[in-house]
XYZ file of C-alpha atoms in Angstrom:
304
model
C -76.084 -42.019 -115.916
C -77.032 -45.037 -113.841
C -74.419 -46.237 -111.347
C -76.215 -49.533 -110.693
C -73.824 -52.461 -110.410
C -73.976 -55.958 -108.974
C -72.277 -56.391 -105.620
C -69.645 -58.574 -107.272
C -68.759 -55.895 -109.796
C -68.830 -53.015 -107.296
C -66.361 -54.749 -104.980
C -64.180 -55.885 -107.886
C -63.866 -52.340 -109.227
C -63.675 -50.224 -106.105
C -62.213 -52.294 -103.241
C -58.698 -53.305 -104.313
C -56.080 -54.983 -102.148
C -54.574 -52.508 -99.697
C -57.593 -50.188 -99.650
C -58.719 -48.262 -96.568
C -62.413 -49.129 -96.191
C -64.924 -47.479 -93.844
C -67.782 -49.782 -92.757
C -70.457 -50.087 -90.089
C -70.740 -46.342 -89.639
C -74.310 -46.193 -88.341
C -73.142 -48.158 -85.280
C -75.451 -51.152 -84.690
C -77.929 -50.824 -87.607
C -77.291 -50.803 -91.370
C -73.993 -52.702 -91.285
C -73.137 -53.691 -94.900
C -72.654 -57.412 -94.304
C -73.403 -58.361 -97.929
C -70.574 -56.094 -99.086
C -68.220 -57.500 -96.462
C -69.010 -61.058 -97.467
C -68.270 -60.264 -101.105
C -64.931 -58.748 -100.073
C -64.151 -62.069 -98.358
C -65.264 -64.143 -101.367
C -63.028 -62.100 -103.674
C -60.077 -62.716 -101.371
C -59.071 -59.109 -100.757
C -55.918 -58.663 -98.698
C -54.070 -55.991 -96.694
C -57.166 -53.881 -96.055
C -57.383 -51.121 -93.448
C -60.789 -51.106 -91.736
C -62.145 -47.814 -90.405
C -65.188 -47.483 -88.167
C -66.675 -46.936 -84.728
C -67.921 -50.056 -82.892
C -67.831 -52.237 -86.055
C -69.660 -55.314 -84.645
C -68.984 -58.795 -86.115
C -68.359 -57.725 -89.722
C -64.853 -56.538 -88.812
C -64.349 -59.789 -86.917
C -65.323 -61.821 -90.002
C -63.011 -59.880 -92.313
C -60.153 -60.294 -89.831
C -60.769 -64.027 -89.491
C -60.812 -64.420 -93.274
C -57.324 -62.906 -93.499
C -58.417 -59.755 -95.347
C -57.181 -57.188 -92.834
C -53.774 -55.661 -92.128
C -54.828 -52.699 -89.994
C -57.705 -51.511 -87.798
C -58.505 -47.850 -87.128
C -61.536 -48.113 -84.888
C -63.012 -47.626 -81.438
C -63.928 -51.257 -80.764
C -64.098 -54.653 -82.463
C -66.354 -57.358 -81.122
C -69.886 -58.701 -80.937
C -72.113 -56.022 -79.419
C -74.658 -58.303 -77.755
C -72.216 -61.107 -76.897
C -68.869 -59.539 -76.023
C -65.575 -60.625 -77.537
C -64.727 -60.782 -81.214
C -62.884 -64.097 -81.221
C -61.148 -63.591 -84.588
C -59.951 -60.140 -83.564
C -58.584 -61.531 -80.313
C -56.739 -64.357 -82.091
C -55.229 -61.864 -84.535
C -54.023 -59.452 -81.851
C -52.833 -62.064 -79.352
C -51.618 -64.896 -81.604
C -51.226 -63.292 -85.082
C -53.817 -65.735 -86.463
C -54.561 -65.925 -89.326
C -52.110 -63.012 -89.664
C -50.814 -60.160 -87.507
C -52.747 -56.885 -87.589
C -51.901 -53.334 -86.560
C -54.417 -51.523 -84.346
C -54.835 -47.758 -83.973
C -57.250 -47.231 -81.098
C -59.828 -44.452 -81.221
C -62.878 -43.539 -79.216
C -66.189 -43.320 -81.057
C -65.838 -39.546 -80.785
C -62.300 -39.259 -82.170
C -62.959 -41.568 -85.135
C -65.802 -39.202 -85.997
C -63.502 -36.203 -85.588
C -60.848 -37.805 -87.825
C -63.379 -38.365 -90.597
C -64.862 -34.900 -90.107
C -61.415 -33.373 -90.513
C -60.917 -35.203 -93.816
C -64.368 -34.115 -94.992
C -63.383 -30.487 -94.351
C -59.988 -30.810 -95.986
C -58.426 -29.969 -92.618
C -55.227 -31.704 -91.416
C -56.647 -32.249 -87.922
C -59.322 -31.264 -85.426
C -58.358 -30.228 -81.872
C -60.212 -31.680 -78.894
C -59.918 -32.013 -75.124
C -61.493 -35.451 -75.228
C -59.121 -38.303 -74.270
C -56.624 -36.031 -72.498
C -55.185 -38.027 -69.618
C -56.463 -41.328 -71.023
C -54.449 -44.316 -72.196
C -55.870 -43.847 -75.712
C -54.112 -40.499 -76.025
C -50.828 -42.168 -75.100
C -51.248 -45.399 -77.054
C -52.298 -43.977 -80.445
C -49.147 -42.355 -81.808
C -51.098 -40.467 -84.506
C -52.588 -38.168 -81.843
C -50.479 -35.097 -81.096
C -50.469 -33.098 -77.869
C -50.543 -29.329 -78.300
C -51.397 -26.104 -76.504
C -54.217 -23.756 -77.403
C -52.904 -20.607 -79.124
C -55.555 -18.623 -77.233
C -55.027 -19.572 -73.616
C -52.260 -22.193 -73.581
C -54.580 -24.956 -72.330
C -53.754 -28.527 -73.382
C -55.293 -29.969 -76.546
C -55.187 -33.239 -78.433
C -54.894 -32.992 -82.236
C -56.805 -35.743 -84.052
C -55.402 -36.154 -87.589
C -57.655 -36.405 -90.631
C -58.546 -39.899 -91.810
C -59.559 -40.367 -95.456
C -60.958 -43.758 -96.510
C -60.301 -44.906 -100.057
C -63.894 -46.112 -100.073
C -66.836 -45.816 -97.699
C -69.558 -48.478 -97.964
C -72.994 -47.408 -96.709
C -76.128 -49.518 -96.403
C -79.263 -47.390 -96.745
C -83.013 -47.830 -96.964
C -83.367 -46.470 -100.503
C -81.452 -44.797 -103.304
C -81.953 -43.683 -106.861
C -79.668 -45.021 -109.591
C -77.347 -42.016 -109.338
C -76.589 -42.538 -105.631
C -78.908 -39.978 -104.051
C -79.757 -42.033 -100.971
C -82.130 -41.792 -98.035
C -80.993 -43.065 -94.644
C -83.033 -42.705 -91.463
C -82.830 -43.926 -87.894
C -79.363 -43.905 -86.374
C -76.926 -42.113 -88.687
C -73.854 -42.580 -86.503
C -70.948 -41.106 -88.466
C -72.208 -42.042 -91.951
C -72.269 -38.453 -93.163
C -68.728 -37.761 -91.972
C -67.425 -40.953 -93.604
C -69.239 -40.286 -96.875
C -67.833 -36.771 -97.158
C -64.345 -37.884 -96.111
C -63.995 -40.777 -98.573
C -62.471 -40.673 -102.000
C -65.322 -42.872 -103.278
C -68.565 -44.272 -101.867
C -70.487 -47.487 -102.547
C -74.192 -47.257 -101.712
C -75.999 -50.529 -100.921
C -79.775 -50.079 -100.853
C -82.794 -52.082 -99.776
C -84.779 -50.382 -102.534
C -84.025 -48.525 -105.753
C -86.496 -45.681 -106.230
C -87.036 -42.824 -108.649
C -85.309 -39.458 -108.390
C -88.725 -37.966 -107.574
C -89.010 -40.065 -104.403
C -85.604 -38.819 -103.252
C -86.267 -35.156 -104.032
C -89.623 -35.308 -102.238
C -87.658 -35.411 -98.960
C -84.261 -33.783 -99.610
C -83.304 -33.425 -95.937
C -83.105 -37.208 -95.637
C -80.376 -37.496 -98.306
C -77.246 -38.802 -96.580
C -74.734 -37.028 -98.849
C -73.885 -35.805 -102.359
C -74.253 -38.283 -105.193
C -71.058 -37.069 -106.887
C -69.139 -38.990 -104.204
C -70.882 -42.244 -105.198
C -69.104 -44.601 -107.584
C -71.578 -47.507 -107.414
C -75.134 -48.265 -106.313
C -75.996 -51.866 -105.407
C -79.560 -53.121 -104.951
C -79.293 -55.719 -102.173
C -82.413 -56.421 -100.086
C -81.526 -57.919 -96.689
C -77.955 -56.825 -97.372
C -77.432 -55.648 -93.772
C -78.623 -58.853 -92.045
C -78.038 -59.747 -89.211
C -78.036 -56.035 -88.258
C -81.276 -54.060 -88.339
C -82.562 -51.684 -91.001
C -85.247 -49.440 -89.544
C -88.508 -49.802 -91.427
C -87.389 -53.048 -93.122
C -86.218 -55.686 -90.605
C -85.102 -56.164 -87.022
C -81.773 -57.243 -85.602
C -81.254 -61.029 -85.648
C -80.036 -61.529 -82.075
C -79.910 -65.315 -82.439
C -77.571 -65.044 -85.421
C -75.102 -63.031 -83.347
C -75.297 -65.587 -80.545
C -74.698 -68.477 -82.929
C -71.719 -66.695 -84.460
C -70.242 -66.030 -81.015
C -70.615 -69.668 -79.986
C -69.311 -71.214 -83.199
C -66.263 -68.970 -83.691
C -64.559 -69.573 -80.340
C -61.916 -71.589 -82.193
C -60.232 -70.945 -85.536
C -61.633 -74.242 -86.810
C -65.125 -73.261 -85.742
C -64.812 -69.911 -87.499
C -63.667 -71.584 -90.712
C -66.659 -73.921 -90.626
C -68.971 -70.945 -90.076
C -67.285 -69.017 -92.908
C -67.583 -71.948 -95.308
C -71.273 -72.309 -94.482
C -72.417 -68.673 -94.475
C -70.011 -66.882 -96.834
C -67.731 -68.988 -99.016
C -70.369 -71.620 -99.692
C -72.910 -69.063 -100.894
C -72.252 -67.337 -104.223
C -74.837 -64.567 -103.888
C -76.951 -62.769 -101.298
C -79.978 -64.496 -102.788
C -78.532 -67.849 -101.729
C -77.873 -66.392 -98.270
C -81.504 -65.234 -97.989
C -82.750 -68.637 -99.114
C -80.592 -70.289 -96.452
C -82.116 -68.059 -93.773
C -85.554 -69.330 -94.786
C -88.955 -67.696 -94.995
C -89.853 -68.350 -91.345
C -86.770 -66.549 -90.035
C -87.211 -63.670 -92.469
C -90.855 -63.352 -91.477
C -89.975 -63.223 -87.790
C -87.538 -60.360 -88.453
C -89.788 -58.356 -90.758
C -91.576 -55.217 -89.580
C -94.628 -56.000 -87.438
C -95.726 -52.480 -86.576
C -95.263 -49.541 -88.927
C -94.420 -46.195 -87.316
C -94.556 -43.513 -89.986
C -93.209 -40.017 -89.467
C -95.607 -37.113 -89.811
C -95.691 -35.601 -93.320
C -93.365 -32.666 -93.963
C -94.520 -29.721 -96.050
C -91.754 -28.291 -98.269
C -94.099 -25.814 -99.932
C -94.222 -22.026 -99.717
């Protein structure tokens, strides 16, 4: 049965108020901005955002008032520095106060891995002696039952929904992702449900021709959305490059709450669909970001 839905319908069905949502899991590439913008347009509230570095999508959701809690390693603008909306929320409770549970990139991966295994926690020596181990009250200090050495127990973290942007998927949610995977696999296996957003929808035969590239099991997938350019301004390897200028413009314009609201009205609330967003970018900008030099992997022989 096909799981194809529009972005509007996928977010309406599977991202309710109060949901814990994992996003931006491949680190800098394949950030599902189109999904995040639809969450903002539908006015979701009291969300918990889960992820590693997150980049400006978390900042946008925070500035739009969608977020109650952050469980992440970092929130900001990778190439520019501060996330102004995140800073206003943490320092001034604008547009609302948020709760932050600090992780490292490693421990957020461990927390999701634990949930994917059905384990209550994963022990580690990472972070021992750091401020993170003291500040995040969900971490527990323990001793190894084998030699008594100190350990830190990282509790399992299960998102209600993980949203992944991928290069291609079939209609059932068997999806190929290549390049940086980050912690996409851990988050997909940990989540109760998964929304796949794909640059291309392809046949099952294309997917099964390269099974090792499948990011995770399709039975976890509740919806598949076909959304070309759905990760802009982040990069999607083999499809388009990172739009560095877009990040710079966002950083400059969102220094004030008024500036952020103007940016949000222009780039999110004033655009009903991703197609309108693409049209606003314009053909010249899209052409400049498109792939200039193809670098294909060597063929893989799955025969016997």
